[in-house]
PDB file of C-alpha atoms in Angstrom:
ATOM      1  CA  MET Z 232      91.481  25.426 212.471  1.00 47.00           C
ATOM      2  CA  ILE Z 233      93.923  28.437 214.936  1.00 56.00           C
ATOM      3  CA  VAL Z 234      93.220  27.823 218.421  1.00 59.00           C
ATOM      4  CA  ASP Z 235      94.437  31.992 220.245  1.00 62.00           C
ATOM      5  CA  PHE Z 236      95.075  30.663 223.709  1.00 61.00           C
ATOM      6  CA  SER Z 237      96.756  34.779 224.267  1.00 64.00           C
ATOM      7  CA  ASP Z 238      94.083  35.122 227.319  1.00 65.00           C
ATOM      8  CA  LYS Z 239      95.697  32.587 229.764  1.00 62.00           C
ATOM      9  CA  ILE Z 240      99.292  34.634 229.809  1.00 61.00           C
ATOM     10  CA  ASN Z 241      96.978  38.043 228.940  1.00 55.00           C
ATOM     11  CA  GLN Z 242     100.300  39.764 229.597  1.00 54.00           C
ATOM     12  CA  TYR Z 243     103.595  40.257 227.945  1.00 55.00           C
ATOM     13  CA  GLY Z 244     102.584  41.238 224.952  1.00 60.00           C
ATOM     14  CA  LEU Z 245     103.348  37.447 223.713  1.00 63.00           C
ATOM     15  CA  LYS Z 246     100.432  35.365 222.143  1.00 66.00           C
ATOM     16  CA  ILE Z 247      99.825  31.185 222.620  1.00 66.00           C
ATOM     17  CA  ILE Z 248      98.921  30.049 218.821  1.00 66.00           C
ATOM     18  CA  PHE Z 249      97.674  26.621 218.854  1.00 62.00           C
ATOM     19  CA  SER Z 250      97.371  25.435 214.737  1.00 63.00           C
ATOM     20  CA  ASN Z 251      97.187  22.573 212.756  1.00 56.00           C
ATOM     21  CA  ALA Z 252      98.233  24.544 209.428  1.00 59.00           C
ATOM     22  CA  GLU Z 253     101.311  25.102 208.103  1.00 57.00           C
ATOM     23  CA  GLU Z 254     101.081  29.037 207.769  1.00 54.00           C
ATOM     24  CA  SER Z 255      99.056  31.560 209.235  1.00 54.00           C
ATOM     25  CA  ASN Z 256      98.226  34.862 208.217  1.00 59.00           C
ATOM     26  CA  ILE Z 257      98.225  35.546 211.918  1.00 59.00           C
ATOM     27  CA  LEU Z 258     102.352  35.351 211.655  1.00 59.00           C
ATOM     28  CA  THR Z 259     102.521  37.745 208.655  1.00 61.00           C
ATOM     29  CA  GLN Z 260     104.654  40.336 210.985  1.00 74.00           C
ATOM     30  CA  LYS Z 261     106.598  37.730 212.425  1.00 78.00           C
ATOM     31  CA  THR Z 262     109.538  35.873 211.077  1.00 84.00           C
ATOM     32  CA  ILE Z 263     109.220  31.910 212.297  1.00 84.00           C
ATOM     33  CA  VAL Z 264     112.664  30.099 213.954  1.00 88.00           C
ATOM     34  CA  SER Z 265     111.852  26.715 214.444  1.00 89.00           C
ATOM     35  CA  MET Z 266     113.069  23.717 215.582  1.00 92.00           C
ATOM     36  CA  SER Z 267     114.685  19.936 213.725  1.00 92.00           C
ATOM     37  CA  GLN Z 268     113.945  17.853 217.651  1.00 93.00           C
ATOM     38  CA  ILE Z 269     115.461  15.219 217.878  1.00 95.00           C
ATOM     39  CA  HIS Z 270     114.102  13.714 221.615  1.00 95.00           C
ATOM     40  CA  SER Z 271     117.124  15.507 223.425  1.00 96.00           C
ATOM     41  CA  THR Z 272     117.891  18.096 226.191  1.00 97.00           C
ATOM     42  CA  ASN Z 273     119.706  20.502 223.940  1.00 98.00           C
ATOM     43  CA  ILE Z 274     118.739  23.930 224.095  1.00 97.00           C
ATOM     44  CA  GLU Z 275     119.397  27.347 221.900  1.00 95.00           C
ATOM     45  CA  LEU Z 276     119.390  30.913 222.341  1.00 94.00           C
ATOM     46  CA  ILE Z 277     118.768  31.800 219.411  1.00 92.00           C
ATOM     47  CA  ASN Z 278     119.784  34.679 217.135  1.00 79.00           C
ATOM     48  CA  ASN Z 279     119.446  37.005 213.556  1.00 73.00           C
ATOM     49  CA  LYS Z 280     121.748  34.235 212.019  1.00 75.00           C
ATOM     50  CA  GLN Z 281     119.470  30.665 211.675  1.00 84.00           C
ATOM     51  CA  LEU Z 282     115.707  30.420 211.109  1.00 90.00           C
ATOM     52  CA  VAL Z 283     116.406  26.270 211.342  1.00 92.00           C
ATOM     53  CA  TYR Z 284     117.943  25.456 214.457  1.00 93.00           C
ATOM     54  CA  SER Z 285     119.436  21.733 214.400  1.00 94.00           C
ATOM     55  CA  ASN Z 286     119.111  18.730 216.964  1.00 95.00           C
ATOM     56  CA  VAL Z 287     117.557  20.930 219.160  1.00 96.00           C
ATOM     57  CA  ASP Z 288     114.589  20.734 221.614  1.00 96.00           C
ATOM     58  CA  GLY Z 289     114.366  23.806 223.505  1.00 96.00           C
ATOM     59  CA  ILE Z 290     114.400  27.288 221.556  1.00 96.00           C
ATOM     60  CA  PHE Z 291     114.759  30.544 223.144  1.00 95.00           C
ATOM     61  CA  SER Z 292     114.927  34.468 222.428  1.00 92.00           C
ATOM     62  CA  CYS Z 293     114.384  38.330 223.265  1.00 90.00           C
ATOM     63  CA  ASN Z 294     113.690  39.328 219.853  1.00 87.00           C
ATOM     64  CA  LYS Z 295     109.010  39.610 219.642  1.00 82.00           C
ATOM     65  CA  ASN Z 296     109.869  39.937 215.996  1.00 83.00           C
ATOM     66  CA  TYR Z 297     109.998  36.439 216.499  1.00 86.00           C
ATOM     67  CA  ALA Z 298     107.870  33.444 216.591  1.00 84.00           C
ATOM     68  CA  LEU Z 299     109.123  30.586 217.887  1.00 88.00           C
ATOM     69  CA  GLN Z 300     107.963  27.573 216.455  1.00 87.00           C
ATOM     70  CA  VAL Z 301     107.390  23.690 218.424  1.00 87.00           C
ATOM     71  CA  LYS Z 302     105.567  20.216 216.582  1.00 85.00           C
ATOM     72  CA  THR Z 303     104.307  18.126 218.807  1.00 82.00           C
ATOM     73  CA  ALA Z 304     102.657  14.510 218.295  1.00 78.00           C
ATOM     74  CA  ASP Z 305     103.044  13.070 221.828  1.00 81.00           C
ATOM     75  CA  CYS Z 306     104.778  15.000 223.719  1.00 86.00           C
ATOM     76  CA  LEU Z 307     103.935  18.481 225.366  1.00 88.00           C
ATOM     77  CA  PRO Z 308     105.003  21.787 224.264  1.00 89.00           C
ATOM     78  CA  ILE Z 309     106.070  24.102 227.266  1.00 91.00           C
ATOM     79  CA  PHE Z 310     106.377  27.771 226.851  1.00 89.00           C
ATOM     80  CA  PHE Z 311     108.446  30.179 229.472  1.00 91.00           C
ATOM     81  CA  ILE Z 312     107.472  33.759 228.583  1.00 87.00           C
ATOM     82  CA  HIS Z 313     109.105  36.578 231.788  1.00 85.00           C
ATOM     83  CA  GLU Z 314     106.465  39.095 233.206  1.00 79.00           C
ATOM     84  CA  HIS Z 315     109.292  41.275 232.564  1.00 76.00           C
ATOM     85  CA  GLU Z 316     111.973  40.961 230.413  1.00 76.00           C
ATOM     86  CA  ASP Z 317     111.617  40.419 225.887  1.00 80.00           C
ATOM     87  CA  ILE Z 318     113.602  36.577 227.504  1.00 88.00           C
ATOM     88  CA  PHE Z 319     110.873  33.851 225.834  1.00 91.00           C
ATOM     89  CA  GLY Z 320     110.560  30.561 224.569  1.00 92.00           C
ATOM     90  CA  VAL Z 321     109.499  26.738 223.844  1.00 94.00           C
ATOM     91  CA  ILE Z 322     110.525  22.921 225.018  1.00 95.00           C
ATOM     92  CA  HIS Z 323     109.702  20.494 223.021  1.00 94.00           C
ATOM     93  CA  ALA Z 324     109.072  17.472 226.393  1.00 93.00           C
ATOM     94  CA  GLY Z 325     109.036  14.687 225.591  1.00 91.00           C
ATOM     95  CA  TRP Z 326     109.943  11.666 227.811  1.00 92.00           C
ATOM     96  CA  LYS Z 327     113.059  11.507 226.994  1.00 95.00           C
ATOM     97  CA  GLY Z 328     113.760  15.116 227.316  1.00 95.00           C
ATOM     98  CA  LEU Z 329     111.745  15.193 230.380  1.00 94.00           C
ATOM     99  CA  LYS Z 330     113.837  12.331 232.032  1.00 96.00           C
ATOM    100  CA  ASN Z 331     117.021  13.428 231.223  1.00 97.00           C
ATOM    101  CA  GLY Z 332     116.464  17.444 232.641  1.00 97.00           C
ATOM    102  CA  ILE Z 333     115.245  19.500 229.269  1.00 97.00           C
ATOM    103  CA  ILE Z 334     113.761  21.797 232.287  1.00 96.00           C
ATOM    104  CA  SER Z 335     116.249  22.220 234.513  1.00 96.00           C
ATOM    105  CA  LYS Z 336     118.692  23.245 231.453  1.00 97.00           C
ATOM    106  CA  SER Z 337     115.718  25.874 230.358  1.00 96.00           C
ATOM    107  CA  THR Z 338     115.662  27.351 234.077  1.00 95.00           C
ATOM    108  CA  ASN Z 339     119.767  26.950 233.914  1.00 95.00           C
ATOM    109  CA  LEU Z 340     119.512  29.033 230.133  1.00 95.00           C
ATOM    110  CA  LEU Z 341     116.618  31.340 231.890  1.00 95.00           C
ATOM    111  CA  SER Z 342     118.520  32.303 234.487  1.00 93.00           C
ATOM    112  CA  SER Z 343     121.274  33.215 232.974  1.00 92.00           C
ATOM    113  CA  HIS Z 344     119.973  36.133 231.360  1.00 90.00           C
ATOM    114  CA  ILE Z 345     117.085  37.179 234.503  1.00 90.00           C
ATOM    115  CA  ASN Z 346     117.524  37.883 238.449  1.00 89.00           C
ATOM    116  CA  ASP Z 347     114.275  36.219 239.319  1.00 89.00           C
ATOM    117  CA  LEU Z 348     113.076  33.150 237.867  1.00 90.00           C
ATOM    118  CA  SER Z 349     109.875  34.079 239.890  1.00 89.00           C
ATOM    119  CA  GLU Z 350     108.839  36.249 237.661  1.00 88.00           C
ATOM    120  CA  ILE Z 351     108.669  33.655 235.032  1.00 89.00           C
ATOM    121  CA  THR Z 352     105.002  31.831 233.848  1.00 84.00           C
ATOM    122  CA  ALA Z 353     105.357  28.906 232.172  1.00 87.00           C
ATOM    123  CA  VAL Z 354     102.361  27.472 229.685  1.00 82.00           C
ATOM    124  CA  SER Z 355     101.492  23.272 228.357  1.00 82.00           C
ATOM    125  CA  TYR Z 356      98.576  22.508 226.853  1.00 70.00           C
ATOM    126  CA  THR Z 357      97.390  19.546 225.887  1.00 60.00           C
ATOM    127  CA  HIS Z 358      99.207  17.905 223.029  1.00 50.00           C
ATOM    128  CA  LEU Z 359      97.746  15.468 221.349  1.00 53.00           C
ATOM    129  CA  THR Z 360      94.749  17.199 219.657  1.00 50.00           C
ATOM    130  CA  LEU Z 361      96.937  20.164 216.950  1.00 48.00           C
ATOM    131  CA  PRO Z 362     100.400  19.699 216.315  1.00 50.00           C
ATOM    132  CA  THR Z 363     101.932  23.082 215.663  1.00 53.00           C
ATOM    133  CA  LYS Z 364     102.531  25.554 218.611  1.00 55.00           C
ATOM    134  CA  ARG Z 365     103.964  29.144 218.091  1.00 55.00           C
ATOM    135  CA  ILE Z 366     104.552  31.785 220.314  1.00 55.00           C
ATOM    136  CA  VAL Z 367     104.507  35.018 218.518  1.00 53.00           C
TER     137      VAL Z 367
END
């Protein structure tokens, strides 16, 4: 099952797709980048060298050719999209990460790349229905 929530952000040239399938033909032109999540506050701005980031719970990119993947069960996926710049990202927000500041670490990373955080849209959806989420 694939659910496309792109109309919720209706700009930026990005899509938010929830899926319980590992692969989708909607992503055939994207490189999927994922995380080995550990319920931490570790985040990374991804580069061209890795497709799986270990020991992180958030990945951000400036490359719209990447599809960023997060897996959740009882944790929240939170997507960040900038109105004008190319930077976007997703975090795996469990209770430990939220308690220890994963959102503030994410906004600090974004602040180091953009001038105005008010131009960031953050999106989260019900997290118990579909286990795999991607921003493409």
